[in-house]
mmCIF file of C-alpha atoms and ligand atoms in Angstrom:
data_model
loop_
_atom_site.group_PDB
_atom_site.id
_atom_site.type_symbol
_atom_site.label_atom_id
_atom_site.label_comp_id
_atom_site.label_asym_id
_atom_site.label_seq_id
_atom_site.Cartn_x
_atom_site.Cartn_y
_atom_site.Cartn_z
ATOM 1 C CA UNK I 1 10.164 29.249 38.809
ATOM 2 C CA UNK I 2 10.221 29.565 42.585
ATOM 3 C CA UNK I 3 12.887 27.724 44.584
ATOM 4 C CA UNK I 4 11.946 24.790 46.737
ATOM 5 C CA UNK I 5 13.051 25.070 50.328
ATOM 6 C CA UNK I 6 14.507 21.706 51.405
ATOM 7 C CA UNK I 7 12.296 19.864 48.939
ATOM 8 C CA UNK I 8 9.025 21.188 50.322
ATOM 9 C CA UNK I 9 5.926 21.867 48.235
ATOM 10 C CA UNK I 10 2.143 22.174 48.674
ATOM 11 C CA UNK I 11 1.721 19.692 45.796
ATOM 12 C CA UNK I 12 0.158 16.405 46.847
ATOM 13 C CA UNK I 13 -0.724 13.197 44.995
ATOM 14 C CA UNK I 14 -3.296 10.901 46.584
ATOM 15 C CA UNK I 15 -5.206 7.983 45.102
ATOM 16 C CA UNK I 16 -8.276 10.133 44.462
ATOM 17 C CA UNK I 17 -6.809 13.602 43.891
ATOM 18 C CA UNK I 18 -3.848 15.647 42.731
ATOM 19 C CA UNK I 19 -2.937 19.138 43.929
ATOM 20 C CA UNK I 20 -0.316 20.489 41.545
ATOM 21 C CA UNK I 21 1.154 23.866 42.536
ATOM 22 C CA UNK I 22 3.065 26.016 40.011
ATOM 23 C CA UNK I 23 6.456 25.424 41.697
ATOM 24 C CA UNK I 24 6.183 21.768 40.615
ATOM 25 C CA UNK I 25 5.062 22.342 37.003
ATOM 26 C CA UNK I 26 7.363 20.713 34.442
ATOM 27 C CA UNK I 27 7.194 21.983 30.862
ATOM 28 C CA UNK I 28 7.644 20.092 27.599
ATOM 29 C CA UNK I 29 6.226 20.675 24.108
ATOM 30 C CA UNK I 30 3.462 18.339 22.952
ATOM 31 C CA UNK I 31 3.669 16.877 19.415
ATOM 32 C CA UNK I 32 3.105 19.543 16.765
ATOM 33 C CA UNK I 33 3.626 22.526 19.059
ATOM 34 C CA UNK I 34 5.805 25.307 17.612
ATOM 35 C CA UNK I 35 7.300 28.028 19.813
ATOM 36 C CA UNK I 36 5.085 26.695 22.570
ATOM 37 C CA UNK I 37 5.293 24.381 25.528
ATOM 38 C CA UNK I 38 2.910 22.598 27.868
ATOM 39 C CA UNK I 39 2.511 21.435 31.427
ATOM 40 C CA UNK I 40 0.173 18.436 31.438
ATOM 41 C CA UNK I 41 -1.945 18.493 34.572
ATOM 42 C CA UNK I 42 -4.376 15.605 34.030
ATOM 43 C CA UNK I 43 -4.017 12.619 31.721
ATOM 44 C CA UNK I 44 -4.874 8.914 31.555
ATOM 45 C CA UNK I 45 -1.516 8.275 33.295
ATOM 46 C CA UNK I 46 -3.067 9.922 36.356
ATOM 47 C CA UNK I 47 -6.359 8.031 36.107
ATOM 48 C CA UNK I 48 -8.252 10.803 34.294
ATOM 49 C CA UNK I 49 -10.498 10.130 31.283
ATOM 50 C CA UNK I 50 -9.455 13.482 29.751
ATOM 51 C CA UNK I 51 -6.320 15.546 29.250
ATOM 52 C CA UNK I 52 -5.831 19.033 30.652
ATOM 53 C CA UNK I 53 -2.732 21.129 30.151
ATOM 54 C CA UNK I 54 -1.561 24.709 30.335
ATOM 55 C CA UNK I 55 0.014 25.921 27.104
ATOM 56 C CA UNK I 56 2.451 28.851 26.990
ATOM 57 C CA UNK I 57 3.131 30.341 23.552
ATOM 58 C CA UNK I 58 5.727 32.739 22.182
ATOM 59 C CA UNK I 59 5.002 35.204 19.351
ATOM 60 C CA UNK I 60 3.738 33.164 16.340
ATOM 61 C CA UNK I 61 3.666 30.024 18.488
ATOM 62 C CA UNK I 62 1.043 27.390 17.670
ATOM 63 C CA UNK I 63 -0.585 24.352 19.231
ATOM 64 C CA UNK I 64 -0.336 20.997 17.449
ATOM 65 C CA UNK I 65 -3.320 18.975 16.302
ATOM 66 C CA UNK I 66 -5.922 17.865 18.829
ATOM 67 C CA UNK I 67 -6.329 14.173 19.578
ATOM 68 C CA UNK I 68 -9.994 14.424 20.599
ATOM 69 C CA UNK I 69 -12.349 17.344 20.905
ATOM 70 C CA UNK I 70 -10.554 20.387 22.294
ATOM 71 C CA UNK I 71 -11.498 23.326 24.457
ATOM 72 C CA UNK I 72 -9.069 26.246 24.703
ATOM 73 C CA UNK I 73 -9.551 29.013 27.304
ATOM 74 C CA UNK I 74 -7.244 32.052 27.100
ATOM 75 C CA UNK I 75 -5.836 33.240 30.449
ATOM 76 C CA UNK I 76 -3.173 35.702 29.227
ATOM 77 C CA UNK I 77 -2.442 37.213 25.802
ATOM 78 C CA UNK I 78 -4.538 36.091 22.845
ATOM 79 C CA UNK I 79 -4.975 33.337 20.253
ATOM 80 C CA UNK I 80 -5.986 33.510 16.596
ATOM 81 C CA UNK I 81 -8.291 30.630 15.725
ATOM 82 C CA UNK I 82 -8.646 29.525 12.126
ATOM 83 C CA UNK I 83 -11.046 26.669 11.331
ATOM 84 C CA UNK I 84 -12.263 26.376 7.742
ATOM 85 C CA UNK I 85 -13.956 29.689 6.909
ATOM 86 C CA UNK I 86 -14.111 30.769 10.540
ATOM 87 C CA UNK I 87 -11.571 33.142 12.000
ATOM 88 C CA UNK I 88 -11.664 34.595 15.492
ATOM 89 C CA UNK I 89 -9.358 36.324 17.947
ATOM 90 C CA UNK I 90 -9.710 34.988 21.476
ATOM 91 C CA UNK I 91 -8.674 37.530 24.122
ATOM 92 C CA UNK I 92 -8.437 36.939 27.868
ATOM 93 C CA UNK I 93 -11.544 34.993 28.906
ATOM 94 C CA UNK I 94 -12.190 34.016 25.290
ATOM 95 C CA UNK I 95 -12.549 30.337 24.503
ATOM 96 C CA UNK I 96 -13.396 27.898 21.750
ATOM 97 C CA UNK I 97 -14.699 24.335 21.574
ATOM 98 C CA UNK I 98 -13.351 22.506 18.543
ATOM 99 C CA UNK I 99 -15.147 19.243 17.740
ATOM 100 C CA UNK I 100 -13.089 16.098 17.297
ATOM 101 C CA UNK I 101 -11.618 15.862 13.795
ATOM 102 C CA UNK I 102 -12.133 19.524 12.805
ATOM 103 C CA UNK I 103 -8.877 20.835 11.299
ATOM 104 C CA UNK I 104 -7.875 24.141 12.864
ATOM 105 C CA UNK I 105 -4.932 26.277 13.876
ATOM 106 C CA UNK I 106 -4.426 28.303 17.044
ATOM 107 C CA UNK I 107 -1.682 30.914 16.836
ATOM 108 C CA UNK I 108 -0.420 33.431 19.365
ATOM 109 C CA UNK I 109 0.210 36.811 17.673
ATOM 110 C CA UNK I 110 2.335 38.000 20.611
ATOM 111 C CA UNK I 111 4.636 36.595 23.275
ATOM 112 C CA UNK I 112 3.262 35.688 26.686
ATOM 113 C CA UNK I 113 0.075 33.837 25.758
ATOM 114 C CA UNK I 114 -1.165 31.356 28.323
ATOM 115 C CA UNK I 115 -4.168 29.081 27.809
ATOM 116 C CA UNK I 116 -5.918 26.207 29.544
ATOM 117 C CA UNK I 117 -6.510 23.318 27.139
ATOM 118 C CA UNK I 118 -8.831 20.349 27.628
ATOM 119 C CA UNK I 119 -8.842 17.429 25.222
ATOM 120 C CA UNK I 120 -11.168 14.449 25.355
ATOM 121 C CA UNK I 121 -12.102 11.598 23.070
ATOM 122 C CA UNK I 122 -15.691 12.383 22.121
ATOM 123 C CA UNK I 123 -18.399 9.968 23.294
ATOM 124 C CA UNK I 124 -21.245 10.111 20.739
ATOM 125 C CA UNK I 125 -24.887 9.829 21.775
ATOM 126 C CA UNK I 126 -27.113 7.761 19.508
ATOM 127 C CA UNK I 127 -29.381 9.974 17.416
ATOM 128 C CA UNK I 128 -27.663 13.222 18.485
ATOM 129 C CA UNK I 129 -25.341 15.135 16.156
ATOM 130 C CA UNK I 130 -21.907 15.966 17.553
ATOM 131 C CA UNK I 131 -21.519 19.574 18.712
ATOM 132 C CA UNK I 132 -20.306 22.188 16.240
ATOM 133 C CA UNK I 133 -17.457 24.669 16.620
ATOM 134 C CA UNK I 134 -18.262 27.116 19.420
ATOM 135 C CA UNK I 135 -16.522 30.459 20.011
ATOM 136 C CA UNK I 136 -17.440 32.613 23.019
ATOM 137 C CA UNK I 137 -16.164 34.695 25.902
ATOM 138 C CA UNK I 138 -16.531 33.919 29.608
ATOM 139 C CA UNK I 139 -17.311 37.486 30.783
ATOM 140 C CA UNK I 140 -20.349 37.579 28.481
ATOM 141 C CA UNK I 141 -21.895 34.433 30.030
ATOM 142 C CA UNK I 142 -24.519 35.361 32.658
ATOM 143 C CA UNK I 143 -23.694 34.195 36.184
ATOM 144 C CA UNK I 144 -26.158 31.998 38.064
ATOM 145 C CA UNK I 145 -26.255 31.961 41.885
ATOM 146 C CA UNK I 146 -25.490 28.384 43.023
ATOM 147 C CA UNK I 147 -28.423 27.131 45.111
ATOM 148 C CA UNK I 148 -29.615 30.728 45.402
ATOM 149 C CA UNK I 149 -26.342 31.919 47.011
ATOM 150 C CA UNK I 150 -25.568 35.262 45.323
ATOM 151 C CA UNK I 151 -22.001 35.082 46.756
ATOM 152 C CA UNK I 152 -21.286 32.029 44.546
ATOM 153 C CA UNK I 153 -21.721 32.675 40.826
ATOM 154 C CA UNK I 154 -21.482 29.884 38.241
ATOM 155 C CA UNK I 155 -20.959 30.531 34.527
ATOM 156 C CA UNK I 156 -21.552 27.617 32.133
ATOM 157 C CA UNK I 157 -19.095 27.943 29.247
ATOM 158 C CA UNK I 158 -20.857 25.190 27.263
ATOM 159 C CA UNK I 159 -24.664 25.210 26.876
ATOM 160 C CA UNK I 160 -25.717 23.144 29.908
ATOM 161 C CA UNK I 161 -28.866 21.696 28.324
ATOM 162 C CA UNK I 162 -27.215 20.599 25.071
ATOM 163 C CA UNK I 163 -26.653 16.860 25.493
ATOM 164 C CA UNK I 164 -24.414 16.791 22.424
ATOM 165 C CA UNK I 165 -21.589 17.953 24.722
ATOM 166 C CA UNK I 166 -19.999 15.139 26.745
ATOM 167 C CA UNK I 167 -18.417 17.452 29.294
ATOM 168 C CA UNK I 168 -19.211 20.650 31.145
ATOM 169 C CA UNK I 169 -16.838 23.536 31.766
ATOM 170 C CA UNK I 170 -17.797 26.211 34.264
ATOM 171 C CA UNK I 171 -16.249 29.080 36.124
ATOM 172 C CA UNK I 172 -17.184 29.417 39.769
ATOM 173 C CA UNK I 173 -16.616 32.733 41.515
ATOM 174 C CA UNK I 174 -16.778 32.957 45.319
ATOM 175 C CA UNK I 175 -16.962 36.205 47.254
ATOM 176 C CA UNK I 176 -14.614 36.182 50.267
ATOM 177 C CA UNK I 177 -16.154 33.861 52.870
ATOM 178 C CA UNK I 178 -18.459 32.092 50.390
ATOM 179 C CA UNK I 179 -18.324 28.295 50.377
ATOM 180 C CA UNK I 180 -19.853 25.236 48.731
ATOM 181 C CA UNK I 181 -23.055 24.493 50.626
ATOM 182 C CA UNK I 182 -22.279 20.771 50.784
ATOM 183 C CA UNK I 183 -19.359 18.382 50.704
ATOM 184 C CA UNK I 184 -19.820 16.779 47.276
ATOM 185 C CA UNK I 185 -19.158 13.104 46.548
ATOM 186 C CA UNK I 186 -20.045 12.338 42.927
ATOM 187 C CA UNK I 187 -19.279 10.001 40.063
ATOM 188 C CA UNK I 188 -18.014 12.785 37.783
ATOM 189 C CA UNK I 189 -14.325 13.701 37.826
ATOM 190 C CA UNK I 190 -12.967 17.252 37.819
ATOM 191 C CA UNK I 191 -10.047 19.203 36.431
ATOM 192 C CA UNK I 192 -9.780 22.558 38.213
ATOM 193 C CA UNK I 193 -7.544 25.557 37.641
ATOM 194 C CA UNK I 194 -7.471 28.398 40.178
ATOM 195 C CA UNK I 195 -7.868 31.638 38.191
ATOM 196 C CA UNK I 196 -8.095 34.159 41.031
ATOM 197 C CA UNK I 197 -7.848 34.443 44.796
ATOM 198 C CA UNK I 198 -7.369 31.784 47.424
ATOM 199 C CA UNK I 199 -9.140 29.521 49.869
ATOM 200 C CA UNK I 200 -9.250 26.077 51.437
ATOM 201 C CA UNK I 201 -9.984 22.968 49.345
ATOM 202 C CA UNK I 202 -11.071 19.782 51.026
ATOM 203 C CA UNK I 203 -10.030 16.772 48.925
ATOM 204 C CA UNK I 204 -10.653 13.348 50.435
ATOM 205 C CA UNK I 205 -9.618 13.593 54.081
ATOM 206 C CA UNK I 206 -7.213 16.504 53.669
ATOM 207 C CA UNK I 207 -7.712 20.282 53.684
ATOM 208 C CA UNK I 208 -5.346 22.310 51.496
ATOM 209 C CA UNK I 209 -4.641 26.027 51.207
ATOM 210 C CA UNK I 210 -4.928 26.797 47.475
ATOM 211 C CA UNK I 211 -4.312 29.947 45.430
ATOM 212 C CA UNK I 212 -4.315 31.370 41.904
ATOM 213 C CA UNK I 213 -2.238 29.179 39.597
ATOM 214 C CA UNK I 214 -2.887 25.856 41.367
ATOM 215 C CA UNK I 215 -4.332 22.867 39.506
ATOM 216 C CA UNK I 216 -6.495 20.158 41.123
ATOM 217 C CA UNK I 217 -7.666 16.838 39.734
ATOM 218 C CA UNK I 218 -10.492 15.086 41.569
ATOM 219 C CA UNK I 219 -11.148 11.442 40.765
ATOM 220 C CA UNK I 220 -14.729 10.139 40.655
ATOM 221 C CA UNK I 221 -16.167 10.109 44.209
ATOM 222 C CA UNK I 222 -13.387 12.272 45.688
ATOM 223 C CA UNK I 223 -15.024 14.095 48.630
ATOM 224 C CA UNK I 224 -14.712 17.814 47.869
ATOM 225 C CA UNK I 225 -15.514 21.174 49.396
ATOM 226 C CA UNK I 226 -14.206 24.742 48.964
ATOM 227 C CA UNK I 227 -14.357 27.878 51.062
ATOM 228 C CA UNK I 228 -12.960 31.224 49.853
ATOM 229 C CA UNK I 229 -10.521 33.201 51.997
ATOM 230 C CA UNK I 230 -8.762 36.523 51.510
ATOM 231 C CA UNK I 231 -10.179 39.921 50.623
ATOM 232 C CA UNK I 232 -10.775 39.417 46.902
ATOM 233 C CA UNK I 233 -13.019 36.861 45.155
ATOM 234 C CA UNK I 234 -11.716 33.361 44.477
ATOM 235 C CA UNK I 235 -12.463 31.979 41.030
ATOM 236 C CA UNK I 236 -11.780 28.688 39.302
ATOM 237 C CA UNK I 237 -12.274 27.017 35.939
ATOM 238 C CA UNK I 238 -13.737 23.530 36.422
ATOM 239 C CA UNK I 239 -14.192 20.620 34.033
ATOM 240 C CA UNK I 240 -16.505 17.691 34.634
ATOM 241 C CA UNK I 241 -17.717 14.798 32.510
ATOM 242 C CA UNK I 242 -21.391 15.346 31.805
ATOM 243 C CA UNK I 243 -24.433 14.091 29.863
ATOM 244 C CA UNK I 244 -23.214 10.491 29.486
ATOM 245 C CA UNK I 245 -24.122 7.195 31.154
ATOM 246 C CA UNK I 246 -21.447 6.155 33.683
ATOM 247 C CA UNK I 247 -20.951 2.882 31.770
ATOM 248 C CA UNK I 248 -19.865 4.883 28.726
ATOM 249 C CA UNK I 249 -17.425 7.289 30.350
ATOM 250 C CA UNK I 250 -14.303 5.127 30.917
HETATM 251 O O1 LIG F 301 -20.136 21.210 39.550
HETATM 252 C C1 LIG F 301 -19.565 20.725 40.513
HETATM 253 O O2 LIG F 301 -19.553 19.509 40.725
HETATM 254 C C2 LIG F 301 -18.842 21.676 41.454
HETATM 255 N N1 LIG F 301 -19.797 22.301 42.353
HETATM 256 N N2 LIG F 301 -17.785 21.027 42.174
HETATM 257 C C3 LIG F 301 -16.808 21.741 42.812
HETATM 258 O O3 LIG F 301 -16.826 22.970 42.817
HETATM 259 N N3 LIG F 301 -15.837 21.035 43.412
HETATM 260 MN MN1 LIG F 302 -18.025 18.763 42.099
#
């Protein structure tokens, strides 16, 4: 943990956004965790309709049970997933979507595992079966140039056209100097984790320098824009609610 100088931090809490920098992360195990701990970034207490946390696991550490559906994305180390007959090892960039109510275990075979976890109470769609267990790896998802900009590649970790999913999770990778082509103001909320690089994030009426390790929550309608700085690509993992009528989301 880095030392604060005279109580300073880049972290900021505003009515429509949170910038949470690693120097301000506070760790505590969630119920059922063994040899593991969590920093909760987004939760209903913040105004979010989902939960996002970073989990850090020791050797043979495990997550507890999920409250809703759960997506786990491995950032360091690895996780062994066991769900019924299915077994998989998730390495760095590996992830799984576990539908609400599916019993499973996630175990770290070694020390030093770090994962992003998203949990959400599932919103069913009439006539559509809930999504099944999904196991995949981010590097194997083809990148798509956002609005034809080859310097901004988006990878959809959940099948974008499958309306069974009630949220989307993407990675967005910006070459140095690449930027969002518009300031966005939209009804969907975001949970965002900086995976690589650095840049400037506009949130509401403020512009923040951000870097690998930072978390951002954007409330519905939070004005947002990003431009990448530095000499290496900037990349983030971004959640948004998706495929549901706005009357059903909250
Ligand atoms: O998908 C999105 O809304 C995304 N372009 N937003 C963002 O990067 N802040
Ligand atoms: Mn957006």
